[in-house]
Short mmCIF file of C-alpha atoms in Angstrom, two decimals:
data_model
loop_
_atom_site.label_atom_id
_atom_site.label_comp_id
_atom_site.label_asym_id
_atom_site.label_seq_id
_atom_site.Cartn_x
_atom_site.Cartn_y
_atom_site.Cartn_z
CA UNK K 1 0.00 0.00 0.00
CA UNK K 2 1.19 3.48 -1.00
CA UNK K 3 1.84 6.08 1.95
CA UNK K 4 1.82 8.78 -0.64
CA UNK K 5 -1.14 11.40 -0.39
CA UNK K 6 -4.31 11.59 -2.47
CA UNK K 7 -4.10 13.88 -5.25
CA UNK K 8 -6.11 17.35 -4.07
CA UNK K 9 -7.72 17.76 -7.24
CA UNK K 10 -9.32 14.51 -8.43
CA UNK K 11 -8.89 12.63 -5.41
CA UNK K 12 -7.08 9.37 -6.91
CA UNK K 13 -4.95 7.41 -5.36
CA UNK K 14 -2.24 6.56 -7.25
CA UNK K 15 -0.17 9.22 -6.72
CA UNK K 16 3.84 8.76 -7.88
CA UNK K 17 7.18 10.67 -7.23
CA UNK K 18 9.33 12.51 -9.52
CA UNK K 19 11.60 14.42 -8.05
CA UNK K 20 10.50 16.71 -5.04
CA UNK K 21 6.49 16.48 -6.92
CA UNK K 22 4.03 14.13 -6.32
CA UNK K 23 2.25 13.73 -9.86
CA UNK K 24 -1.58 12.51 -10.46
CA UNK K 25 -1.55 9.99 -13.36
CA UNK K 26 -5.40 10.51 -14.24
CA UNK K 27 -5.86 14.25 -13.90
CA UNK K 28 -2.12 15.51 -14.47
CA UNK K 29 -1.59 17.08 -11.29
CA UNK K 30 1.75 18.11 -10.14
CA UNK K 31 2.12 19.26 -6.62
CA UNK K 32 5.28 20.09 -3.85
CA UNK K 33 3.80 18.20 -0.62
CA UNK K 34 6.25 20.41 1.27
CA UNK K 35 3.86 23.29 0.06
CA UNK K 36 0.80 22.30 0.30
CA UNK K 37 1.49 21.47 3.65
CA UNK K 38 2.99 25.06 4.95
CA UNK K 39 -0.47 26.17 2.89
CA UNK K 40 -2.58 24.53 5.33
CA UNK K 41 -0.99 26.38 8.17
CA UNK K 42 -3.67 28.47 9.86
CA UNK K 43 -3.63 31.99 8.42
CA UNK K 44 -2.46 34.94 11.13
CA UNK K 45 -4.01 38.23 10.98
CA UNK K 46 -1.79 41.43 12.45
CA UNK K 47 -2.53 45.33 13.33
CA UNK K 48 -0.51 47.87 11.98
CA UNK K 49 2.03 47.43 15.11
CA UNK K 50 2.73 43.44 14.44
CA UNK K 51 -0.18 42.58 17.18
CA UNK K 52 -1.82 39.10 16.61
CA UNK K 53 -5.63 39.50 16.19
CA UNK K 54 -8.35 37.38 17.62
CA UNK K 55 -12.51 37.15 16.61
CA UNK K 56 -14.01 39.67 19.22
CA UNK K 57 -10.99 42.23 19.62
CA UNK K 58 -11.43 45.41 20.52
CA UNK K 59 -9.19 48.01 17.55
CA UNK K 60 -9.15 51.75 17.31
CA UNK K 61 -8.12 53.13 14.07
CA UNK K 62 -4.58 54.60 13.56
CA UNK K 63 -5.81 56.69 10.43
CA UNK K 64 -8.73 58.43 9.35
CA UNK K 65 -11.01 56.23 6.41
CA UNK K 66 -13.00 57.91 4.35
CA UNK K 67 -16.10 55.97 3.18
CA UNK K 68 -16.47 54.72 0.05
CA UNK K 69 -19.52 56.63 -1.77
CA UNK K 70 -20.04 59.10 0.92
CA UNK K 71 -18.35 62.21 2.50
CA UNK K 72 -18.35 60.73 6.10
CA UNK K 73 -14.87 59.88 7.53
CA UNK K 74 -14.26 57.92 9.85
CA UNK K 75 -11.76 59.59 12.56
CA UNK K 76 -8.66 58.05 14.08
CA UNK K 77 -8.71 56.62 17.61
CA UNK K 78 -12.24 55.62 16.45
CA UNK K 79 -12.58 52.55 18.80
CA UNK K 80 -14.40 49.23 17.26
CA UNK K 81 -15.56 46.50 19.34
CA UNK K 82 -16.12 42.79 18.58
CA UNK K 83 -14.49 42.25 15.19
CA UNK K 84 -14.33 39.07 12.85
CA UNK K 85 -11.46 38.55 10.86
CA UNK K 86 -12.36 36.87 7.56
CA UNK K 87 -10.54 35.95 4.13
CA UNK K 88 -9.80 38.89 1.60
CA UNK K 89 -8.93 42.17 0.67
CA UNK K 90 -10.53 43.73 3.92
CA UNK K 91 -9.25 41.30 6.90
CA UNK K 92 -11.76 43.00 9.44
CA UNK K 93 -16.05 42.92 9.55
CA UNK K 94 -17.37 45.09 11.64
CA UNK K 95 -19.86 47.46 13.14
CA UNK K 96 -19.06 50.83 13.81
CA UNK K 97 -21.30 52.74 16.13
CA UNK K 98 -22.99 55.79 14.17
CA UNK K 99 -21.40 54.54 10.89
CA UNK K 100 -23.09 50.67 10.34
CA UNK K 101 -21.53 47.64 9.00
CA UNK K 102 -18.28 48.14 6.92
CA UNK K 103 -14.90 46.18 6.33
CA UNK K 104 -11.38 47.59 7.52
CA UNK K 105 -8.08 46.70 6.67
CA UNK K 106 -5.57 45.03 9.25
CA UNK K 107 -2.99 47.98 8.56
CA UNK K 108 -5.10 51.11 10.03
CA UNK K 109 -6.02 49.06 13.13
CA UNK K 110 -3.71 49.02 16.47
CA UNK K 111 -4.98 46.58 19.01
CA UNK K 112 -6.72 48.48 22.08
#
């Protein structure tokens, strides 16, 4: 029995090596285990001072925003409470008191 891995695309199991890769012979594949492995690493979300940042932080903002489609800014030291870090351009989803819902980026928050 093979203790290679399953290929990630198609799922087969007869996987070979060549090399450093792990090829698929049904689908083609050609993968670095070494990589996929250091991509399933959990990702780690940071403030603008190197802070690691957790679901429900409090942040204030180190910069003021403007808001897209609207002449409101957003001031600095503008303190947000209960934050969700999620996948994407905008790290941070949020609700800021007077302003609604909106998503920030990790580098105009500091950890409060």
């Amino acid at each position: 029995m093979s203790t290679l891995p399953a290929c990630p695309k198609c799922h087969d199991e007869y996987t070979y090596e060549d090399g450093n890769l792990l090829i698929c012979p049904s689908c083609g594949h050609e993968w670095n285990p070494f990589e996929a492995a250091a991509a399933d690493v959990a990702k780690v979300w940071k403030d603008a001072n190197g802070n690691v940042l957790q679901d429900g932080d409090t942040v204030t903002l180190v910069k003021d925003l403007k808001i897209k489609g609207s002449s409101s800014v957003v001031k600095v030291g503008t303190k947000v409470k209960n934050i969700r870090l999620i996948e994407g351009d905008h790290d941070i989803d949020c609700k800021i008191d007077g302003f609604g819902p909106m998503q920030l980026k990790t580098e105009f928050v500091k950890k409060a």
